PDB file of C-alpha atoms in Angstrom:
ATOM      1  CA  UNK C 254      -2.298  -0.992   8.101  1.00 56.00           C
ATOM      2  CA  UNK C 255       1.631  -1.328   8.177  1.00 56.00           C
ATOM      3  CA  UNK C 256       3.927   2.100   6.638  1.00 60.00           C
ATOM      4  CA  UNK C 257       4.293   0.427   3.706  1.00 87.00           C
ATOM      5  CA  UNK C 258       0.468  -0.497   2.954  1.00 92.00           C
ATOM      6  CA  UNK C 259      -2.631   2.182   2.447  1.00 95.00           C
ATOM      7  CA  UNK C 260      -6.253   1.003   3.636  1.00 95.00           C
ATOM      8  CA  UNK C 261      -8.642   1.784   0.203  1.00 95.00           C
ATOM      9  CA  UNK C 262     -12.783   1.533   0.341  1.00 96.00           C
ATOM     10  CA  UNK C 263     -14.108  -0.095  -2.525  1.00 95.00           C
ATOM     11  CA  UNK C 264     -17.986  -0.100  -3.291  1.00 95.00           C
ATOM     12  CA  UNK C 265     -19.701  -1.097  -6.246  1.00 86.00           C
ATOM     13  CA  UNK C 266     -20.607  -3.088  -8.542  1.00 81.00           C
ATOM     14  CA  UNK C 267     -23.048  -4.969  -7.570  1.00 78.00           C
ATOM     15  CA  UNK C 268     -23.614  -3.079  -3.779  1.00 83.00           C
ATOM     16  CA  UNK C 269     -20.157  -4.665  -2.917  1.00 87.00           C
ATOM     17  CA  UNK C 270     -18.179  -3.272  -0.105  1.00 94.00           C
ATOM     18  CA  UNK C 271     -14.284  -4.005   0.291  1.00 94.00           C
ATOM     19  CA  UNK C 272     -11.467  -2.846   2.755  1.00 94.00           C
ATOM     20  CA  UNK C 273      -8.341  -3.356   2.206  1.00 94.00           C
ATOM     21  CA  UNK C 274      -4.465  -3.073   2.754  1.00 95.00           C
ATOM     22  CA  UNK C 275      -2.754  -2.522   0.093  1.00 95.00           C
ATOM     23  CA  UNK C 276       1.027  -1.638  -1.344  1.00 94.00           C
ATOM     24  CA  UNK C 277       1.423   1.760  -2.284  1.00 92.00           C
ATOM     25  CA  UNK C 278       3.565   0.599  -5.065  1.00 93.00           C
ATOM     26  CA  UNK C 279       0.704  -2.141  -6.602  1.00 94.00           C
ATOM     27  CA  UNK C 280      -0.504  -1.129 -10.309  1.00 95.00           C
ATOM     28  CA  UNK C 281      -4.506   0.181 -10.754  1.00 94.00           C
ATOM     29  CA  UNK C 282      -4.368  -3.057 -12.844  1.00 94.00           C
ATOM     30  CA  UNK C 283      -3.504  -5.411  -9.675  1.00 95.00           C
ATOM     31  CA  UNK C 284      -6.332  -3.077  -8.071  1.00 95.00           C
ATOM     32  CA  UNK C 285      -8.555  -4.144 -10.465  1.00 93.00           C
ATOM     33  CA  UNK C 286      -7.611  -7.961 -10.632  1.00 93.00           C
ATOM     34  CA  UNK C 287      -8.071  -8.276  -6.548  1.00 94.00           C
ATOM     35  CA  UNK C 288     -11.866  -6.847  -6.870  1.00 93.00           C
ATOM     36  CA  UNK C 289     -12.289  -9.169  -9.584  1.00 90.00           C
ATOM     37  CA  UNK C 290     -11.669 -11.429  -7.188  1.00 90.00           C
ATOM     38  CA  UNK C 291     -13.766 -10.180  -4.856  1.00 90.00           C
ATOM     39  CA  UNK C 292     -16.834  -9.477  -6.605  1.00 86.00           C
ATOM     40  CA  UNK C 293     -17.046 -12.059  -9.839  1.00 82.00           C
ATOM     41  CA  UNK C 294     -16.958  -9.057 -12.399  1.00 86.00           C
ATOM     42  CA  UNK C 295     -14.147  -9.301 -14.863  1.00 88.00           C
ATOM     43  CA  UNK C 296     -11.511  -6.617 -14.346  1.00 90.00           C
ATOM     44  CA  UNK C 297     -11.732  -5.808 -18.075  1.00 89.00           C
ATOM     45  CA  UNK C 298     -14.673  -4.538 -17.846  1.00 90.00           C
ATOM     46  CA  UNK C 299     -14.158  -2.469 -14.315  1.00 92.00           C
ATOM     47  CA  UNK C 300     -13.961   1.511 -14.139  1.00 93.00           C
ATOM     48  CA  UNK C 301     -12.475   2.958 -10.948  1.00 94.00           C
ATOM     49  CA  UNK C 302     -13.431   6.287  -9.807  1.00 95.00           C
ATOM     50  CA  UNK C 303     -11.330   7.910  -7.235  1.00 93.00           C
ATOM     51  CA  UNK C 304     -11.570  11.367  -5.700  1.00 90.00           C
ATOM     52  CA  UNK C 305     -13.955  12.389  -8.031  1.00 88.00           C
ATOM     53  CA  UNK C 306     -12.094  11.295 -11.163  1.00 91.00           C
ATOM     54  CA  UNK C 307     -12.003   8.370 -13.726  1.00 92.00           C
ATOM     55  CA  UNK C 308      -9.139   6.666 -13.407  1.00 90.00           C
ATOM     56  CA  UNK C 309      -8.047   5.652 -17.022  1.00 82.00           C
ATOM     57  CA  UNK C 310      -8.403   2.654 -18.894  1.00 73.00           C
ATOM     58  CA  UNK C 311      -5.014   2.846 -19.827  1.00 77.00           C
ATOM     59  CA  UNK C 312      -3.377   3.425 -16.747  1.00 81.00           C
ATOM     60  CA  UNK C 313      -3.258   0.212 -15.488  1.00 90.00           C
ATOM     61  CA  UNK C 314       0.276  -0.499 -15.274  1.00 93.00           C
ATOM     62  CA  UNK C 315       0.338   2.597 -13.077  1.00 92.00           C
ATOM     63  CA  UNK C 316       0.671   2.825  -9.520  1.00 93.00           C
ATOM     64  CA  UNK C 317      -1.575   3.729  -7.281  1.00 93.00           C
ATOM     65  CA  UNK C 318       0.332   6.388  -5.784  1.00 90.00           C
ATOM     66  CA  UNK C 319       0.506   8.098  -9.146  1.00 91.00           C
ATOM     67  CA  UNK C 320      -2.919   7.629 -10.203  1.00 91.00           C
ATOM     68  CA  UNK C 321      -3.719   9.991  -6.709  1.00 89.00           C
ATOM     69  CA  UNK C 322      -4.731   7.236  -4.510  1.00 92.00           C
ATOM     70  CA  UNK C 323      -3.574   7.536  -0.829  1.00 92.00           C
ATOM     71  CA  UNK C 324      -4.310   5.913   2.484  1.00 92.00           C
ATOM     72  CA  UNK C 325      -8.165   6.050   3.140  1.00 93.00           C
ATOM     73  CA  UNK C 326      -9.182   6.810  -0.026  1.00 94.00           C
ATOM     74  CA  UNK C 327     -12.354   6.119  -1.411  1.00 95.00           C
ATOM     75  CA  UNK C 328     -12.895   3.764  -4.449  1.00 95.00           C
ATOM     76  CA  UNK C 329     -16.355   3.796  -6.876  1.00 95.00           C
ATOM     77  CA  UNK C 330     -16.308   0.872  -9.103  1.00 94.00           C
ATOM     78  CA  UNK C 331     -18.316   1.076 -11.828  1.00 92.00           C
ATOM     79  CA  UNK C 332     -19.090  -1.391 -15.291  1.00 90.00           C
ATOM     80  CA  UNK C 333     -17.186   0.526 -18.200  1.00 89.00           C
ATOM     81  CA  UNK C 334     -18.487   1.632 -21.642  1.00 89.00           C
ATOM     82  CA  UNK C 335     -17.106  -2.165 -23.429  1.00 88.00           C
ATOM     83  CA  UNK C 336     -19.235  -3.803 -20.647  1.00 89.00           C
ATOM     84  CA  UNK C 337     -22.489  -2.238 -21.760  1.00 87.00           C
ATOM     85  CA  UNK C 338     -21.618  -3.394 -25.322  1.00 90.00           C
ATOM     86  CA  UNK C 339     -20.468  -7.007 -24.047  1.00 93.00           C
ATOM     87  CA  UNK C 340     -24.032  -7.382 -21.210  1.00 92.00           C
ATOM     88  CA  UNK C 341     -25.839 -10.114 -22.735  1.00 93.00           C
ATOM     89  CA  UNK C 342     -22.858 -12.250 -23.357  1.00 94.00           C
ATOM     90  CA  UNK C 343     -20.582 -11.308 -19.904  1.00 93.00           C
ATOM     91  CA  UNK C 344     -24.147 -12.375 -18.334  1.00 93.00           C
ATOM     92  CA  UNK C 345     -24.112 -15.710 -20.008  1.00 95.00           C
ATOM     93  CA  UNK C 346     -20.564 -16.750 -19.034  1.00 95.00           C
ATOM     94  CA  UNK C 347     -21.152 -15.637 -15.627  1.00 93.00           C
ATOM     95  CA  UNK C 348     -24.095 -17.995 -15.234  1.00 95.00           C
ATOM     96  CA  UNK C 349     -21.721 -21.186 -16.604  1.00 96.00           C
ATOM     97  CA  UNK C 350     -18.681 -20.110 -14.547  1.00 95.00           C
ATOM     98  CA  UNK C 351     -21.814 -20.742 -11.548  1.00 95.00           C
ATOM     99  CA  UNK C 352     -22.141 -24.036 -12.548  1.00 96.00           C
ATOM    100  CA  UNK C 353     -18.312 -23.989 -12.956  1.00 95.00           C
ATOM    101  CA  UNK C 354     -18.045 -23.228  -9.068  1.00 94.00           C
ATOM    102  CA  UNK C 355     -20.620 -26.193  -8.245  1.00 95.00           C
ATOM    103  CA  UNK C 356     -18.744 -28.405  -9.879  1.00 95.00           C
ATOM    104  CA  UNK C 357     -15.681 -27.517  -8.211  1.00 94.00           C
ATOM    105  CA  UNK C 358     -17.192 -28.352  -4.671  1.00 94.00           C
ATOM    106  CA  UNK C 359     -19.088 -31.166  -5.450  1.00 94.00           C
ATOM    107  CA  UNK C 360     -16.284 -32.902  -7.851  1.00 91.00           C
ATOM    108  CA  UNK C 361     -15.079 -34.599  -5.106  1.00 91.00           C
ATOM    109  CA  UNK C 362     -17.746 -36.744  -4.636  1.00 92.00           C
ATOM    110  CA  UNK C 363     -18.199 -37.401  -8.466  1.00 92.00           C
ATOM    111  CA  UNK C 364     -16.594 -40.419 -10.376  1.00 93.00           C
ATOM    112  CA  UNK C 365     -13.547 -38.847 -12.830  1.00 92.00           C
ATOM    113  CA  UNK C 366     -16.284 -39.690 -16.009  1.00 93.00           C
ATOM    114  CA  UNK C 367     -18.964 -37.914 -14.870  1.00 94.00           C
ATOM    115  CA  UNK C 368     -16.657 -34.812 -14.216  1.00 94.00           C
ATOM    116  CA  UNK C 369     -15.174 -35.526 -17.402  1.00 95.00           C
ATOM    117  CA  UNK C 370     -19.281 -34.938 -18.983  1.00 96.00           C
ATOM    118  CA  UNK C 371     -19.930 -32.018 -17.041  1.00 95.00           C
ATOM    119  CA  UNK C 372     -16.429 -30.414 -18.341  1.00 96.00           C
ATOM    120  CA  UNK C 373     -17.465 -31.333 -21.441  1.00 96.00           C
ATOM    121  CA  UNK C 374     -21.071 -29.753 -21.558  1.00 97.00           C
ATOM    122  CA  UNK C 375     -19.894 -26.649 -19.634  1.00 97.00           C
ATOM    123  CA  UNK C 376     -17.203 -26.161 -22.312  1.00 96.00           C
ATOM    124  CA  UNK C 377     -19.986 -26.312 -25.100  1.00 96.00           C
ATOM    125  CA  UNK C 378     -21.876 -23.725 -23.554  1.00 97.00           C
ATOM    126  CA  UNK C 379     -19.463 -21.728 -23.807  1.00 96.00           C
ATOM    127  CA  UNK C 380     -18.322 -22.366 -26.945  1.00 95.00           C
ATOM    128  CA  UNK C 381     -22.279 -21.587 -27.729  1.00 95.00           C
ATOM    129  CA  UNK C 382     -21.497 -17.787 -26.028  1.00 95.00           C
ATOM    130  CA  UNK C 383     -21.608 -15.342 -29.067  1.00 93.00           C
ATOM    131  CA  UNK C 384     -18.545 -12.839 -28.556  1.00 92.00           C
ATOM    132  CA  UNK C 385     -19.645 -10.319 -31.783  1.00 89.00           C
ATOM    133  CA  UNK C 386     -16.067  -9.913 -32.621  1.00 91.00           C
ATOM    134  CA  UNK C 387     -15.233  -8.576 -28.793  1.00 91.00           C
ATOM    135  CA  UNK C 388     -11.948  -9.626 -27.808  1.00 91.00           C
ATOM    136  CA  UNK C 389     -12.681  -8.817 -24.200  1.00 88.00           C
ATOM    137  CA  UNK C 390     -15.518 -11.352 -23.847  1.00 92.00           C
ATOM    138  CA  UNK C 391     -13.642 -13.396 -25.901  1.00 94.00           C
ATOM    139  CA  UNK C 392     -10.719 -12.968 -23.203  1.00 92.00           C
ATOM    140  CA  UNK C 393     -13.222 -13.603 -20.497  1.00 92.00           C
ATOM    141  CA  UNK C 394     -14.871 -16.552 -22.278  1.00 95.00           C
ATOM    142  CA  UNK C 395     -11.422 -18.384 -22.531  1.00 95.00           C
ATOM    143  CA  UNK C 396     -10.565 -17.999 -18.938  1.00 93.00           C
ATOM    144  CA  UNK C 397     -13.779 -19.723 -17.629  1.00 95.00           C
ATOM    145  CA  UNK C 398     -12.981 -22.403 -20.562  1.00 96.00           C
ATOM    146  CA  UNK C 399      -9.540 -22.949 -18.855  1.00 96.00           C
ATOM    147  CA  UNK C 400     -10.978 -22.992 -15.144  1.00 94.00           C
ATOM    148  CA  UNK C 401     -13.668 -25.910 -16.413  1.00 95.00           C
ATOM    149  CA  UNK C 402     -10.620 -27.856 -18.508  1.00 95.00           C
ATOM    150  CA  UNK C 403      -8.986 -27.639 -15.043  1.00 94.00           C
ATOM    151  CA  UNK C 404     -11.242 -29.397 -13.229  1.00 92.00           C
ATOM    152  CA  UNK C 405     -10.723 -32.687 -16.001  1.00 86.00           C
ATOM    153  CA  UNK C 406      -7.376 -32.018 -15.805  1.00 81.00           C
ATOM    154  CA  UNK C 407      -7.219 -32.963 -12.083  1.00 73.00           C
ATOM    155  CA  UNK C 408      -9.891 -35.589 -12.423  1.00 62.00           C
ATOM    156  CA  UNK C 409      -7.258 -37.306 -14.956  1.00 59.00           C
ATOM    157  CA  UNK C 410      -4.407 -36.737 -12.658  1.00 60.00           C
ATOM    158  CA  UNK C 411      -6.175 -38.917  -9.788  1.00 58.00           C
ATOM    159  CA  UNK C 412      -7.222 -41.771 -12.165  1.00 56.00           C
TER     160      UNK C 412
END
């Protein structure tokens, strides 16, 4: 830790454990994003409990300084209330963007078609995830769409 960082202790979801260094002056939302990071959960659908109290939804353009957090604190991260609602499909897209991550290691070693075919059936999965009018899992749906086009996108690049 330098003065200008504070150490934070992340657990949860998922039995994760994180240290680290951050700037005083970073937003709960940049918070959020880095253990998304971290642990594979979506930060939309992350709650942060800090010295014994939710820190809002809304506050994450905040800083962590305001929201309470100082050096050494102690961080619960928890699913919210919109990822109960959004389980069964969060589940789903977490199980392509899996086969998202394979790809990216082994693409390599793959001919630029049969990249291209993988894309293209990964892509119609998730087209095949049902959102119910959510426009967070629709959020989270289009991200792991844009990762997959990626990988064509760089396949094409090298032909």
């Amino acid at each position: 830790m330098t003065s200008e960082t504070i150490t934070l202790r992340i657990t949860g979801p998922g039995r994760h454990k994180i240290t680290t260094d951050v700037s005083p002056i970073s937003t709960v939302g940049d918070l959020k994003q880095y253990i998304a990071q971290e642990t594979s959960h979506p930060a939309m659908y992350l709650k942060l409990i800090a010295r014994g109290k939710k820190i809002e939804e809304n506050d994450d353009s905040a800083t962590l300084t305001s929201v309470g957090l100082e050096h050494r604190t102690s961080i619960m991260c928890m699913h919210n209330e919109r990822y109960v609602q959004d389980q069964k499909g969060v589940q789903a897209i977490q199980e392509i963007v899996k086969k998202i991550e394979n790809l990216e290691a082994q693409k390599d070693d793959m001919q630029p078609i049969e990249v291209h075919e993988l894309v293209t059936q990964i892509c119609c999965r998730l087209d095949g995830v049902e959102t119910n009018g959510s426009d967070a899992l629709r959020q989270f749906r289009k991200q792991a769409i844009a990762r997959a086009e990626a990988l064509d996108t760089q396949q094409t690049d090298k032909e």
